[in-house]
Tab-separated table of C-alpha atoms in Angstrom:
chain	number	residue	atom	x	y	z
A	1	MET	CA	52.762	-176.125	104.019
A	2	ILE	CA	52.840	-172.630	102.572
A	3	SER	CA	50.039	-172.012	100.113
A	4	GLU	CA	50.873	-171.401	96.480
A	5	THR	CA	49.475	-167.887	96.666
A	6	ALA	CA	51.711	-166.979	99.576
A	7	LYS	CA	54.631	-168.528	97.741
A	8	LYS	CA	53.853	-166.471	94.674
A	9	ARG	CA	53.610	-163.287	96.710
A	10	ARG	CA	56.904	-164.004	98.409
A	11	PHE	CA	58.563	-164.790	95.106
A	12	GLU	CA	57.268	-161.600	93.495
A	13	SER	CA	58.356	-159.405	96.374
A	14	LEU	CA	61.836	-160.951	96.372
A	15	ALA	CA	62.475	-161.508	92.672
A	16	LEU	CA	60.799	-158.617	90.865
A	17	PRO	CA	63.049	-155.929	92.433
A	18	HIS	CA	65.969	-157.589	90.609
A	19	LEU	CA	64.274	-157.511	87.223
A	20	ASN	CA	66.528	-154.697	85.967
A	21	ALA	CA	69.658	-156.609	86.956
A	22	ALA	CA	68.298	-159.745	85.301
A	23	TYR	CA	67.354	-157.920	82.120
A	24	ASN	CA	70.624	-155.985	81.971
A	25	LEU	CA	72.634	-159.211	82.139
A	26	ALA	CA	70.466	-160.925	79.518
A	27	ARG	CA	70.475	-157.874	77.252
A	28	TRP	CA	74.276	-157.687	77.305
A	29	LEU	CA	74.775	-161.403	76.783
A	30	LEU	CA	72.139	-161.905	74.101
A	31	ARG	CA	72.478	-158.475	72.461
A	32	ASP	CA	68.856	-158.301	71.421
A	33	GLU	CA	66.029	-156.814	73.452
A	34	TYR	CA	63.395	-159.341	72.457
A	35	THR	CA	65.581	-162.400	72.934
A	36	ALA	CA	66.638	-160.957	76.284
A	37	GLN	CA	63.007	-160.486	77.324
A	38	ASP	CA	62.188	-164.054	76.327
A	39	ALA	CA	65.147	-165.395	78.277
A	40	VAL	CA	64.343	-163.402	81.419
A	41	GLN	CA	60.701	-164.384	81.329
A	42	GLU	CA	61.673	-168.022	80.940
A	43	ALA	CA	64.218	-167.704	83.757
A	44	TYR	CA	61.691	-166.171	86.155
A	45	PHE	CA	59.239	-168.911	85.373
A	46	ARG	CA	61.914	-171.489	86.093
A	47	ALA	CA	62.984	-169.677	89.261
A	48	PHE	CA	59.424	-169.757	90.554
A	49	LYS	CA	59.144	-173.461	89.799
A	50	PHE	CA	62.288	-174.163	91.781
A	51	PHE	CA	61.646	-171.510	94.407
A	52	ASP	CA	61.447	-174.189	97.097
A	53	SER	CA	65.080	-174.996	96.467
A	54	PHE	CA	66.062	-171.404	97.281
A	55	LYS	CA	67.304	-171.533	100.819
A	56	GLY	CA	66.801	-167.922	101.691
A	57	ASN	CA	70.101	-166.073	101.908
A	58	GLU	CA	70.562	-163.675	99.037
A	59	ILE	CA	68.094	-164.047	96.209
A	60	ARG	CA	70.021	-161.943	93.709
A	61	PRO	CA	72.914	-164.364	92.997
A	62	TRP	CA	70.511	-167.315	92.960
A	63	LEU	CA	68.173	-165.582	90.520
A	64	LEU	CA	70.925	-164.195	88.296
A	65	GLY	CA	72.428	-167.684	88.142
A	66	ILE	CA	69.201	-168.962	86.613
A	67	VAL	CA	69.007	-165.996	84.227
A	68	ARG	CA	72.620	-166.557	83.235
A	69	ASN	CA	72.038	-170.244	82.508
A	70	GLU	CA	68.994	-169.429	80.431
A	71	CYS	CA	71.035	-166.926	78.384
A	72	TRP	CA	73.791	-169.449	77.787
A	73	SER	CA	71.333	-172.018	76.535
A	74	HIS	CA	70.088	-169.370	74.079
A	75	LEU	CA	73.679	-168.605	73.046
A	76	ARG	CA	74.492	-172.267	72.533
A	77	HIS	CA	71.348	-172.682	70.482
A	78	ASP	CA	72.314	-169.676	68.321
A	79	SER	CA	75.913	-170.712	67.802
A	80	TYR	CA	74.667	-174.144	66.843
A	81	LYS	CA	72.324	-172.600	64.307
A	82	GLN	CA	74.902	-170.213	62.847
A	83	GLY	CA	77.891	-172.488	63.271
A	84	HIS	CA	79.907	-169.760	64.975
A	85	MET	CA	79.688	-166.980	67.508
A	86	GLU	CA	78.910	-163.542	66.237
A	87	PHE	CA	81.840	-161.164	66.105
A	88	ASP	CA	81.393	-157.432	66.221
A	89	ASP	CA	82.974	-155.900	63.155
A	90	GLU	CA	81.186	-152.673	63.798
A	91	LEU	CA	83.454	-151.901	66.713
A	92	HIS	CA	86.621	-152.123	64.678
A	93	SER	CA	85.375	-150.049	61.799
A	94	GLU	CA	83.986	-147.431	64.099
A	95	THR	CA	87.103	-146.914	66.185
A	96	HIS	CA	89.097	-146.027	63.071
A	97	GLU	CA	87.101	-142.857	62.716
A	98	HIS	CA	88.982	-141.446	65.666
A	99	ALA	CA	92.375	-141.747	64.011
A	100	GLY	CA	94.777	-138.841	64.423
A	101	ARG	CA	93.981	-137.969	68.018
A	102	ASN	CA	96.611	-137.080	70.572
A	103	PRO	CA	97.854	-140.416	71.901
A	104	GLU	CA	98.782	-138.826	75.254
A	105	ALA	CA	95.204	-137.808	75.950
A	106	ALA	CA	93.629	-139.487	78.928
A	107	LEU	CA	91.561	-142.496	78.105
A	108	LEU	CA	88.976	-141.378	80.578
A	109	ALA	CA	88.134	-138.091	78.969
A	110	LYS	CA	87.967	-139.398	75.435
A	111	ALA	CA	86.062	-142.622	75.603
A	112	HIS	CA	82.428	-142.034	74.876
A	113	SER	CA	79.514	-144.064	75.996
A	114	GLN	CA	79.050	-145.554	72.529
A	115	GLU	CA	82.666	-146.694	72.301
A	116	ILE	CA	82.551	-148.245	75.749
A	117	ASN	CA	79.334	-150.043	74.930
A	118	ASN	CA	80.735	-151.333	71.660
A	119	ALA	CA	83.948	-152.478	73.290
A	120	ILE	CA	82.062	-154.360	76.005
A	121	ALA	CA	79.649	-155.841	73.482
A	122	ALA	CA	82.580	-157.209	71.467
A	123	LEU	CA	84.030	-159.113	74.415
A	124	PRO	CA	83.670	-162.894	74.417
A	125	SER	CA	80.496	-163.781	76.311
A	126	ALA	CA	82.260	-165.334	79.307
A	127	TYR	CA	84.362	-162.204	79.944
A	128	LYS	CA	81.401	-159.971	79.274
A	129	GLU	CA	79.333	-161.814	81.847
A	130	THR	CA	81.972	-161.366	84.552
A	131	LEU	CA	82.509	-157.715	83.706
A	132	ILE	CA	78.805	-156.813	83.675
A	133	LEU	CA	78.177	-158.571	86.983
A	134	ARG	CA	81.171	-156.890	88.587
A	135	GLU	CA	81.039	-153.359	87.181
A	136	LEU	CA	77.367	-152.755	86.474
A	137	GLU	CA	75.717	-154.982	89.073
A	138	GLU	CA	78.542	-154.503	91.591
A	139	LEU	CA	78.451	-158.065	92.832
A	140	SER	CA	81.214	-159.594	94.933
A	141	TYR	CA	83.678	-162.140	93.527
A	142	GLU	CA	81.970	-164.828	95.599
A	143	GLU	CA	78.566	-163.949	94.202
A	144	ILE	CA	79.857	-163.941	90.629
A	145	ALA	CA	81.559	-167.287	91.205
A	146	HIS	CA	78.244	-168.648	92.441
A	147	ILE	CA	76.277	-167.231	89.500
A	148	SER	CA	78.673	-168.376	86.789
A	149	GLY	CA	79.500	-171.664	88.476
A	150	ILE	CA	83.265	-171.033	88.399
A	151	PRO	CA	85.975	-170.731	91.087
A	152	ILE	CA	86.751	-167.266	92.499
A	153	GLY	CA	90.200	-167.414	90.906
A	154	THR	CA	88.576	-167.768	87.491
A	155	VAL	CA	86.322	-164.789	88.214
A	156	MET	CA	89.420	-162.690	88.917
A	157	SER	CA	91.326	-163.870	85.877
A	158	ARG	CA	88.304	-163.355	83.611
A	159	LEU	CA	87.857	-159.874	84.989
A	160	ALA	CA	91.533	-159.042	84.401
A	161	ARG	CA	91.314	-160.413	80.853
A	162	ALA	CA	88.111	-158.484	80.181
A	163	ARG	CA	89.736	-155.264	81.368
A	164	SER	CA	92.848	-155.717	79.295
A	165	LEU	CA	90.797	-156.487	76.185
A	166	LEU	CA	88.770	-153.351	76.849
A	167	ARG	CA	91.914	-151.264	77.223
A	168	VAL	CA	93.221	-152.533	73.908
A	169	ALA	CA	89.924	-151.843	72.180
A	170	LEU	CA	89.618	-148.357	73.663
A	171	SER	CA	93.211	-147.307	73.079
A	172	ARG	CA	92.873	-148.391	69.470
A	173	GLY	CA	90.223	-145.739	69.273
A	174	GLU	CA	92.590	-143.093	70.621
A	175	LYS	CA	95.452	-143.384	68.126
B	1	MET	CA	103.501	-144.673	85.568
B	2	LYS	CA	100.160	-145.561	87.055
B	3	SER	CA	99.746	-148.631	89.170
B	4	MET	CA	97.627	-151.518	87.966
B	5	ASP	CA	95.091	-150.937	90.709
B	6	GLN	CA	94.728	-147.311	89.767
B	7	GLU	CA	94.223	-148.183	86.127
B	8	ASP	CA	91.589	-150.745	87.031
B	9	GLN	CA	89.912	-148.166	89.207
B	10	GLU	CA	89.817	-145.644	86.370
B	11	LEU	CA	88.465	-148.176	83.922
B	12	SER	CA	85.915	-149.263	86.469
B	13	THR	CA	84.728	-145.680	86.985
B	14	LEU	CA	84.587	-145.216	83.237
B	15	ILE	CA	82.450	-148.316	82.734
B	16	LYS	CA	80.121	-147.446	85.588
B	17	SER	CA	79.575	-143.938	84.270
B	18	GLN	CA	79.482	-144.650	80.519
B	19	ALA	CA	78.247	-148.175	79.864
B	20	THR	CA	74.517	-148.643	79.440
B	21	ARG	CA	72.669	-150.405	82.207
B	22	TYR	CA	69.624	-151.607	80.347
B	23	ALA	CA	66.355	-151.184	82.217
B	24	ALA	CA	63.748	-153.902	81.971
B	25	PRO	CA	60.852	-152.854	79.721
B	26	LEU	CA	57.501	-152.486	81.423
B	27	GLU	CA	55.933	-155.282	79.383
B	28	LEU	CA	58.514	-157.707	80.776
B	29	SER	CA	57.371	-157.341	84.361
B	30	LYS	CA	53.770	-157.486	83.162
B	31	GLY	CA	54.543	-160.670	81.251
B	32	ILE	CA	56.197	-162.268	84.262
B	33	LYS	CA	53.308	-161.392	86.573
B	34	GLN	CA	50.912	-162.827	84.025
B	35	THR	CA	52.883	-166.066	83.753
B	36	LEU	CA	52.995	-166.365	87.518
B	37	SER	CA	49.269	-165.805	87.875
B	38	THR	CA	48.473	-168.616	85.421
B	39	PHE	CA	50.807	-170.804	87.468
B	40	ASP	CA	48.894	-169.702	90.543
B	41	ALA	CA	45.507	-170.536	89.056
B	42	GLN	CA	46.693	-174.014	88.093
B	43	ALA	CA	48.061	-174.556	91.579
B	44	LYS	CA	44.763	-173.509	93.153
B	45	MET	CA	42.905	-176.093	91.131
B	46	THR	CA	45.204	-178.899	92.201
B	47	GLU	CA	45.175	-177.691	95.791
B	48	ALA	CA	41.397	-177.617	95.966
B	49	LEU	CA	40.946	-181.327	95.365
B	50	PRO	CA	42.834	-182.953	98.267
B	51	PHE	CA	41.481	-180.359	100.668
B	52	PHE	CA	37.945	-181.229	99.697
B	53	HIS	CA	38.631	-184.938	100.057
B	54	TRP	CA	40.184	-184.470	103.426
B	55	LYS	CA	37.127	-182.634	104.674
B	56	ASN	CA	34.813	-185.391	103.492
B	57	TRP	CA	36.982	-188.060	104.939
B	58	GLN	CA	36.928	-186.379	108.332
B	59	ARG	CA	33.193	-185.929	108.432
B	60	TRP	CA	31.791	-188.860	106.520
B	61	MET	CA	33.931	-191.714	107.586
B	62	PRO	CA	31.674	-194.615	106.453
B	63	ILE	CA	33.622	-196.795	104.112
B	64	SER	CA	30.716	-197.223	101.703
B	65	ILE	CA	30.757	-193.539	100.799
B	66	ALA	CA	34.487	-193.542	100.400
B	67	PHE	CA	34.070	-196.487	98.083
B	68	ALA	CA	31.374	-194.817	96.032
B	69	SER	CA	33.339	-191.596	95.710
B	70	GLY	CA	36.367	-193.645	94.763
B	71	ILE	CA	34.496	-195.166	91.867
B	72	GLY	CA	33.065	-191.780	90.909
B	73	ALA	CA	36.494	-190.194	90.995
B	74	SER	CA	38.039	-192.891	88.867
B	75	LEU	CA	35.252	-192.489	86.298
B	76	CYS	CA	35.781	-188.736	86.219
B	77	LEU	CA	39.517	-189.221	86.005
B	78	HIS	CA	39.037	-191.640	83.175
B	79	ALA	CA	36.927	-189.134	81.228
B	80	VAL	CA	39.404	-186.354	81.937
B	81	LEU	CA	42.352	-188.508	80.874
B	82	LEU	CA	40.597	-189.517	77.694
B	83	GLU	CA	39.905	-185.905	76.828
B	84	GLN	CA	43.430	-184.927	77.785
B	85	HIS	CA	44.808	-187.675	75.613
B	86	GLN	CA	42.771	-186.461	72.662
B	87	GLN	CA	43.822	-182.880	73.274
B	88	GLU	CA	47.439	-183.982	73.673
B	89	SER	CA	47.399	-185.630	70.244
B	90	PHE	CA	45.864	-182.464	68.732
B	91	VAL	CA	48.562	-180.343	70.317
B	92	GLN	CA	51.249	-182.743	69.087
B	93	GLU	CA	49.880	-182.599	65.562
B	94	VAL	CA	49.787	-178.808	65.539
B	95	VAL	CA	53.343	-178.542	66.873
B	96	SER	CA	54.528	-181.072	64.297
B	97	GLY	CA	52.841	-179.051	61.562
B	98	HIS	CA	54.609	-175.944	62.793
B	99	ILE	CA	58.040	-177.600	62.978
B	100	ARG	CA	57.580	-179.231	59.574
B	101	SER	CA	56.751	-175.889	57.993
B	102	LEU	CA	60.000	-174.435	59.347
B	103	GLN	CA	62.210	-177.432	58.592
B	104	ALA	CA	61.174	-178.135	55.047
B	105	GLU	CA	61.509	-174.452	54.111
B	106	HIS	CA	57.995	-174.816	52.934
B	107	LEU	CA	56.508	-172.095	55.025
B	108	THR	CA	54.282	-170.564	52.380
B	109	ASP	CA	52.545	-171.697	49.214
B	110	VAL	CA	51.561	-168.130	48.549
B	111	ALA	CA	53.935	-165.515	49.920
B	112	SER	CA	52.294	-162.178	50.344
B	113	SER	CA	51.601	-159.667	53.038
B	114	ASN	CA	48.486	-158.656	51.154
B	115	GLN	CA	45.364	-160.243	52.607
B	116	HIS	CA	43.583	-159.671	49.283
B	117	THR	CA	46.143	-161.911	47.577
B	118	VAL	CA	46.220	-164.611	50.241
B	119	LYS	CA	42.484	-165.023	50.820
B	120	PRO	CA	41.490	-165.605	47.168
B	121	TRP	CA	44.393	-168.024	46.796
B	122	PHE	CA	42.592	-170.470	49.105
B	123	THR	CA	39.437	-170.388	46.980
B	124	GLY	CA	39.080	-173.595	45.013
B	125	LYS	CA	41.721	-175.285	47.143
B	126	LEU	CA	39.563	-175.534	50.247
B	127	ASP	CA	35.864	-176.088	50.809
B	128	PHE	CA	35.765	-173.078	53.120
B	129	SER	CA	37.126	-169.560	53.123
B	130	PRO	CA	39.382	-168.718	56.063
B	131	PRO	CA	39.419	-165.147	57.412
B	132	VAL	CA	42.694	-163.466	56.405
B	133	HIS	CA	43.936	-160.187	57.860
B	134	ASP	CA	47.288	-158.471	57.839
B	135	PHE	CA	48.448	-156.919	61.131
B	136	SER	CA	51.653	-155.242	59.908
B	137	ASP	CA	50.628	-151.990	61.567
B	138	LYS	CA	50.359	-153.811	64.905
B	139	GLY	CA	53.741	-155.509	64.503
B	140	TYR	CA	52.436	-158.883	63.312
B	141	PRO	CA	52.862	-158.863	59.523
B	142	LEU	CA	51.137	-161.491	57.423
B	143	VAL	CA	53.776	-163.492	55.529
B	144	GLY	CA	51.604	-165.774	53.465
B	145	GLY	CA	49.359	-168.807	53.280
B	146	ARG	CA	49.798	-172.536	52.924
B	147	LEU	CA	47.678	-175.640	52.544
B	148	ASP	CA	48.161	-178.185	55.287
B	149	TYR	CA	46.613	-181.451	56.341
B	150	MET	CA	45.379	-182.023	59.877
B	151	GLN	CA	42.797	-184.091	61.720
B	152	GLY	CA	42.161	-185.928	58.491
B	153	ARG	CA	41.272	-182.898	56.426
B	154	SER	CA	42.797	-180.053	54.431
B	155	VAL	CA	43.265	-176.945	56.520
B	156	ALA	CA	44.326	-173.382	55.867
B	157	GLY	CA	47.687	-172.329	57.264
B	158	LEU	CA	48.327	-168.631	57.758
B	159	ILE	CA	51.838	-167.480	58.556
B	160	TYR	CA	52.655	-164.375	60.549
B	161	HIS	CA	55.887	-162.950	61.853
B	162	ARG	CA	56.662	-161.267	65.157
B	163	HIS	CA	60.262	-160.028	65.305
B	164	GLN	CA	62.275	-163.184	64.535
B	165	HIS	CA	59.451	-165.515	65.509
B	166	THR	CA	57.146	-167.337	63.121
B	167	ILE	CA	53.505	-167.918	64.006
B	168	ASN	CA	51.491	-170.597	62.216
B	169	VAL	CA	47.713	-170.330	62.417
B	170	PHE	CA	45.761	-173.398	61.321
B	171	ILE	CA	42.112	-172.883	60.470
B	172	TRP	CA	39.351	-175.283	59.520
B	173	PRO	CA	35.548	-175.359	59.868
B	174	ASP	CA	34.378	-176.471	63.264
B	175	THR	CA	31.799	-179.248	62.988
B	176	GLN	CA	30.237	-178.554	66.378
B	177	ASN	CA	29.943	-174.896	65.486
B	178	SER	CA	30.917	-173.997	69.023
B	179	ASN	CA	32.349	-170.816	70.459
B	180	ASN	CA	35.284	-171.827	72.613
B	181	ALA	CA	37.318	-169.369	74.596
B	182	ALA	CA	41.064	-169.553	73.975
B	183	LYS	CA	42.910	-172.396	75.685
B	184	THR	CA	46.667	-172.282	76.037
B	185	PHE	CA	49.089	-175.191	75.936
B	186	SER	CA	52.786	-175.507	75.769
B	187	LYS	CA	54.786	-178.321	74.296
B	188	ASN	CA	58.473	-178.759	73.476
B	189	GLY	CA	59.044	-175.067	74.072
B	190	PHE	CA	56.233	-173.968	71.769
B	191	ASN	CA	53.173	-172.115	72.891
B	192	ILE	CA	49.878	-173.209	71.421
B	193	VAL	CA	46.507	-171.516	71.638
B	194	GLU	CA	43.255	-173.092	70.525
B	195	TRP	CA	39.841	-171.543	70.135
B	196	ALA	CA	36.664	-171.702	68.044
B	197	ASP	CA	34.862	-168.717	66.701
B	198	HIS	CA	32.143	-168.125	64.068
B	199	GLY	CA	32.127	-171.767	63.051
B	200	MET	CA	35.889	-171.978	62.598
B	201	GLN	CA	38.418	-173.897	64.623
B	202	TYR	CA	41.731	-172.095	65.183
B	203	TRP	CA	45.087	-173.370	66.384
B	204	ALA	CA	47.956	-170.901	66.673
B	205	VAL	CA	51.457	-172.149	67.394
B	206	SER	CA	54.756	-170.337	67.829
B	207	ASP	CA	57.925	-170.131	69.874
B	208	LEU	CA	56.799	-166.604	70.705
B	209	ASN	CA	56.206	-165.848	74.406
B	210	THR	CA	52.666	-166.372	75.677
B	211	GLU	CA	52.153	-162.674	76.305
B	212	GLU	CA	52.700	-161.587	72.713
B	213	LEU	CA	50.974	-164.666	71.346
B	214	LYS	CA	47.873	-163.748	73.368
B	215	GLN	CA	48.065	-160.198	72.079
B	216	PHE	CA	48.225	-161.555	68.529
B	217	ILE	CA	45.243	-163.822	69.140
B	218	GLY	CA	43.321	-160.817	70.414
B	219	LEU	CA	43.958	-159.229	67.006
B	220	LEU	CA	42.808	-162.337	65.143
B	221	GLN	CA	39.637	-162.511	67.183
B	222	HIS	CA	38.825	-158.851	66.745
B	223	PRO	CA	40.405	-157.630	63.502
B	224	ALA	CA	39.848	-153.889	63.251
């Protein structure tokens, strides 16, 4: 039997390098730094408790799956409390400020960091999750499917939907 | 006309270069390490016992000793369970008090962040004077005070905030006049810390993470 100390050391050396990925996902999904920290801390605690069930291939998808589940239980709790999911009005008011720009201008050159962030933040959580895992964490479709507990086909369709919603949001800012 | 793939590629590049990839704050990794080390310490304690027994069993086989130690162990276990049971009911009561205060929207009887308003308010309502300090400058503002009833007596309830979290601190005079170091519990998702200091018994309860709760308790124990 491996001692608890050795187990802890192994867990730390495997799991802590992915803390940024874990926090980034939680921060995007929960949209608040303190709630995100709580969720990640809770998720790591849970991951350590169930570390024996990790069968040693890639720790990142396994760990992010736990983080993701923790975030969703926070989201469900919040939506229950508020009776609805939060919708980002800020995004829509802000993009109007850019009215009167050349509509032919390339999307790429015009979209600023703030606009991109707002547009991603306004996505429904499920699409946001897929997009963040794919674009910012650069995970494979298989890994995302594993993390989110959905078929690969759903990962692809969510990603396509997320991208088209983003395009709409960003092009609204250009006209 | 651009192809779909090309457009996806451009959008992908745009996201990768412009969207924020949030970095984990330093205190998060500290908090996780701390949580893991408490887990570790607990595990060591439970590991130590069977190992010790095994050693004895190997060396001192005689059944009489095994019998005697069996009785001894069951007595110890009994005492431990009794104490645990008592502690468990304390913890339950404190958590219930906390939940009640949030549910009934009866968090404060006196709402003030001014310690010089809250402390005198307790005078005449309690047979003791609880220490009241505001820690707004440290990020734990005092919200107010409340009378509560626990362990068969009236107790002082102090309410603090930390971000969106509420912390209830219950204080009453400690009959044994002991100085107990802080003990941490968790129940139903709440973290609870108990300690005794300068003749007062303290129970703090919150849904705040253990790390920040401990920091807050440090402030209570050593108000500047």
